[in-house]
PDB file of C-alpha atoms in Angstrom:
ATOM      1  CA  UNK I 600      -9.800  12.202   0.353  1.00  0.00           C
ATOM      2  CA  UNK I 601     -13.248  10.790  -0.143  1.00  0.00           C
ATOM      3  CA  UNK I 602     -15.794  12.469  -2.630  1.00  0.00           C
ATOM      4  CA  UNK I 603     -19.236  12.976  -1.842  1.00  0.00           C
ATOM      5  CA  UNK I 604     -20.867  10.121  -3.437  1.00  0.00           C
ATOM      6  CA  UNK I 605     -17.605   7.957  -2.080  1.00  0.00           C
ATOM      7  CA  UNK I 606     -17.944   5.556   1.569  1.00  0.00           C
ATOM      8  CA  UNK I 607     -15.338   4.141   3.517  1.00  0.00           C
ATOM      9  CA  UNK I 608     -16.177   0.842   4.161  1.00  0.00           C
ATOM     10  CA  UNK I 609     -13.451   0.033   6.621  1.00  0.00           C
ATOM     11  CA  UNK I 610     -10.717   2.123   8.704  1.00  0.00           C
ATOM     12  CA  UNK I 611      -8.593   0.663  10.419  1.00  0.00           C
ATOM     13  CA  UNK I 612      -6.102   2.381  13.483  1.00  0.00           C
ATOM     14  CA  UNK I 613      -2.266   2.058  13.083  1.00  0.00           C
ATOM     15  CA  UNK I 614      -0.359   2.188  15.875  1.00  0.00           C
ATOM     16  CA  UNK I 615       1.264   5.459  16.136  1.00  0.00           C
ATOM     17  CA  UNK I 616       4.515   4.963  14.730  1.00  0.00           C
ATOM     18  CA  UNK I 617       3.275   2.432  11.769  1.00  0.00           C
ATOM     19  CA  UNK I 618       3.966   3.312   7.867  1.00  0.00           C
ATOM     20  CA  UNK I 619       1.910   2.550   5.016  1.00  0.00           C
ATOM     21  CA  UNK I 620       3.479   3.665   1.803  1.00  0.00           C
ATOM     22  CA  UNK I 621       1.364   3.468  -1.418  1.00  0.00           C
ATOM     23  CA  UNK I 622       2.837   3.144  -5.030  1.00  0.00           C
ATOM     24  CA  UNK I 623       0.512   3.186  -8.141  1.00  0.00           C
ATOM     25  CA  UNK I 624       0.542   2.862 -11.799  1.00  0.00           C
ATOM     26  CA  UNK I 625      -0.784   6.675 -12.195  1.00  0.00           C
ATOM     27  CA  UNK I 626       0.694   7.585  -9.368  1.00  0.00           C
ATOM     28  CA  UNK I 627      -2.638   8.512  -7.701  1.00  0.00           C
ATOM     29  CA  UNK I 628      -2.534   9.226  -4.351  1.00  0.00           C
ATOM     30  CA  UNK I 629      -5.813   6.666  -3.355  1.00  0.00           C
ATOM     31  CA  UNK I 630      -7.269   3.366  -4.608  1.00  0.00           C
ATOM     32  CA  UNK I 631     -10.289   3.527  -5.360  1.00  0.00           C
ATOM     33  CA  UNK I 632     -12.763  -0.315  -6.298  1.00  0.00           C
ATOM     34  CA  UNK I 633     -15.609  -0.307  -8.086  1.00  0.00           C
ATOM     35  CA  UNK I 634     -18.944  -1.902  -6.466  1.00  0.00           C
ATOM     36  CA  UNK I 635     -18.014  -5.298  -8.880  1.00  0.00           C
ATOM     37  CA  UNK I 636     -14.482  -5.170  -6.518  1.00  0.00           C
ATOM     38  CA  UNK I 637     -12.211  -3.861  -9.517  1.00  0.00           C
ATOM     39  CA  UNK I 638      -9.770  -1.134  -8.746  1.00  0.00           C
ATOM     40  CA  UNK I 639     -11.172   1.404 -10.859  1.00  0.00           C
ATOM     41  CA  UNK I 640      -8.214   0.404 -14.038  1.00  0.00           C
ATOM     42  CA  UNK I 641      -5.656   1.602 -11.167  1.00  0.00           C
ATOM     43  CA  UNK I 642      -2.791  -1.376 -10.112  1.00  0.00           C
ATOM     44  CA  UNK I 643       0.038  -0.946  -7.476  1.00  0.00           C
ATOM     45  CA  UNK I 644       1.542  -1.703  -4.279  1.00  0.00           C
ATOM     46  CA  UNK I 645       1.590  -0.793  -0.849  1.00  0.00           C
ATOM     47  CA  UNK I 646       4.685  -1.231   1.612  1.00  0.00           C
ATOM     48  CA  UNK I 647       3.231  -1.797   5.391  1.00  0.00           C
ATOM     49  CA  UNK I 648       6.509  -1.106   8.399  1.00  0.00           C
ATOM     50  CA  UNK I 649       4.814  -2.019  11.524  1.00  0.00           C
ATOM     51  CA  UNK I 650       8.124  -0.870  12.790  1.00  0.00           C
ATOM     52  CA  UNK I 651      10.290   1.952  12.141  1.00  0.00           C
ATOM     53  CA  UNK I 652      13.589   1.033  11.219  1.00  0.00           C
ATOM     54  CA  UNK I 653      13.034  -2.865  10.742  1.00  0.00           C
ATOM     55  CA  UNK I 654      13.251  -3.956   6.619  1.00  0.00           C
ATOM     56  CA  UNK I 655      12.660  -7.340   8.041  1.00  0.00           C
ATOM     57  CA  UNK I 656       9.235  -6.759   9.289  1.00  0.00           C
ATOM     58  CA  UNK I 657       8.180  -4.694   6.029  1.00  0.00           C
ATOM     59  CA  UNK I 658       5.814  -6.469   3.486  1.00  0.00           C
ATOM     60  CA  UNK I 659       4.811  -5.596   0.370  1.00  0.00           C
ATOM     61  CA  UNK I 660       1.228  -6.511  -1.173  1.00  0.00           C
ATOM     62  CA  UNK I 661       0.783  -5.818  -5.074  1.00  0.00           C
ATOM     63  CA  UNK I 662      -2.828  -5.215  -5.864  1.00  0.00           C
ATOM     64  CA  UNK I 663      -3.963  -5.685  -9.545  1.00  0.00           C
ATOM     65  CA  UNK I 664      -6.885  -4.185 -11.767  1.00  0.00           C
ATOM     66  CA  UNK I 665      -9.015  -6.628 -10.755  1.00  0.00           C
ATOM     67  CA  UNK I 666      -8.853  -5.990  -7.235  1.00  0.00           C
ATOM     68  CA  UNK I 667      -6.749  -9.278  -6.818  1.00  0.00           C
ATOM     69  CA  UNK I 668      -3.872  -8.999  -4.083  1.00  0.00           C
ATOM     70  CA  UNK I 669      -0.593 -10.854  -3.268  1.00  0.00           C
ATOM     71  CA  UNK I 670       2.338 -10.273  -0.470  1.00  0.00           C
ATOM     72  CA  UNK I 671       5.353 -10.179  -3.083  1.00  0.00           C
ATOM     73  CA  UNK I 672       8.884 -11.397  -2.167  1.00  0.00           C
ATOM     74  CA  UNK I 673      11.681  -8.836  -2.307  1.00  0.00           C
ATOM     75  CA  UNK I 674      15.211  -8.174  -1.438  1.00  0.00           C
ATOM     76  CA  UNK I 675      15.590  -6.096   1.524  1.00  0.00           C
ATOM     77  CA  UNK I 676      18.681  -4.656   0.393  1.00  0.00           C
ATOM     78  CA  UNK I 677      16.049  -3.407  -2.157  1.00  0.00           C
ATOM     79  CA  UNK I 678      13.446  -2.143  -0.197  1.00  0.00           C
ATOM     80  CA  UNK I 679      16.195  -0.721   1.641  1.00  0.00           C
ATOM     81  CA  UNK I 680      17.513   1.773  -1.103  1.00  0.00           C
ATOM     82  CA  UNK I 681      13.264   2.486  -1.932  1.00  0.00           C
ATOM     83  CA  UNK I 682      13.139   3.260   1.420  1.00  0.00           C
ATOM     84  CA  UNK I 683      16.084   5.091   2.221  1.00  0.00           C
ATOM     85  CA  UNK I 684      18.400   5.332   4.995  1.00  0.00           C
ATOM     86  CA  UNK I 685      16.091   4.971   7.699  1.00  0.00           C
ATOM     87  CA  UNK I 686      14.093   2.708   6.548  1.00  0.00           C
ATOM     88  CA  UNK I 687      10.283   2.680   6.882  1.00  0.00           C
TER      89      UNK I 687
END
């Protein structure tokens, strides 16, 4: 959740059945960049599924302190056991 002196600058609508699935460092529950575009000292990933049940369509996109990002490469067999049986 936001705090009061906190703005979203952007929201963007899933479609209904989409996943986003966010892993951090601290294991905070947000991410949260500063106004130079750090992340606050916070690093971690997120996993997008577009579509339930399909590894192959999953991405994952590491985020640093810096508020730098990359899509990483992984094994689906992998994501698959993070994920668990029914995927995303």
């Amino acid at each position: 959740s936001l705090e009061n002196a906190d703005q979203a600058l952007l929201t963007i609508n899933l479609p209904e059945d989409a996943k986003i699935l966010w892993r951090s460092f601290r294991r905070k529950a947000y991410l949260r960049f500063t106004p130079l575009g750090g992340t606050d000292n916070q690093n971690g990933s997120f996993i997008t599924c577009t579509r339930p049940g399909a590894i192959k369509t999953a991405r994952k996109i590491v985020i640093n302190r810096q508020g730098r990002f990359r899509v990483a490469q992984f094994d689906p067999e992998v994501l698959a056991t993070r994920l668990g049986q029914k995927g995303c």
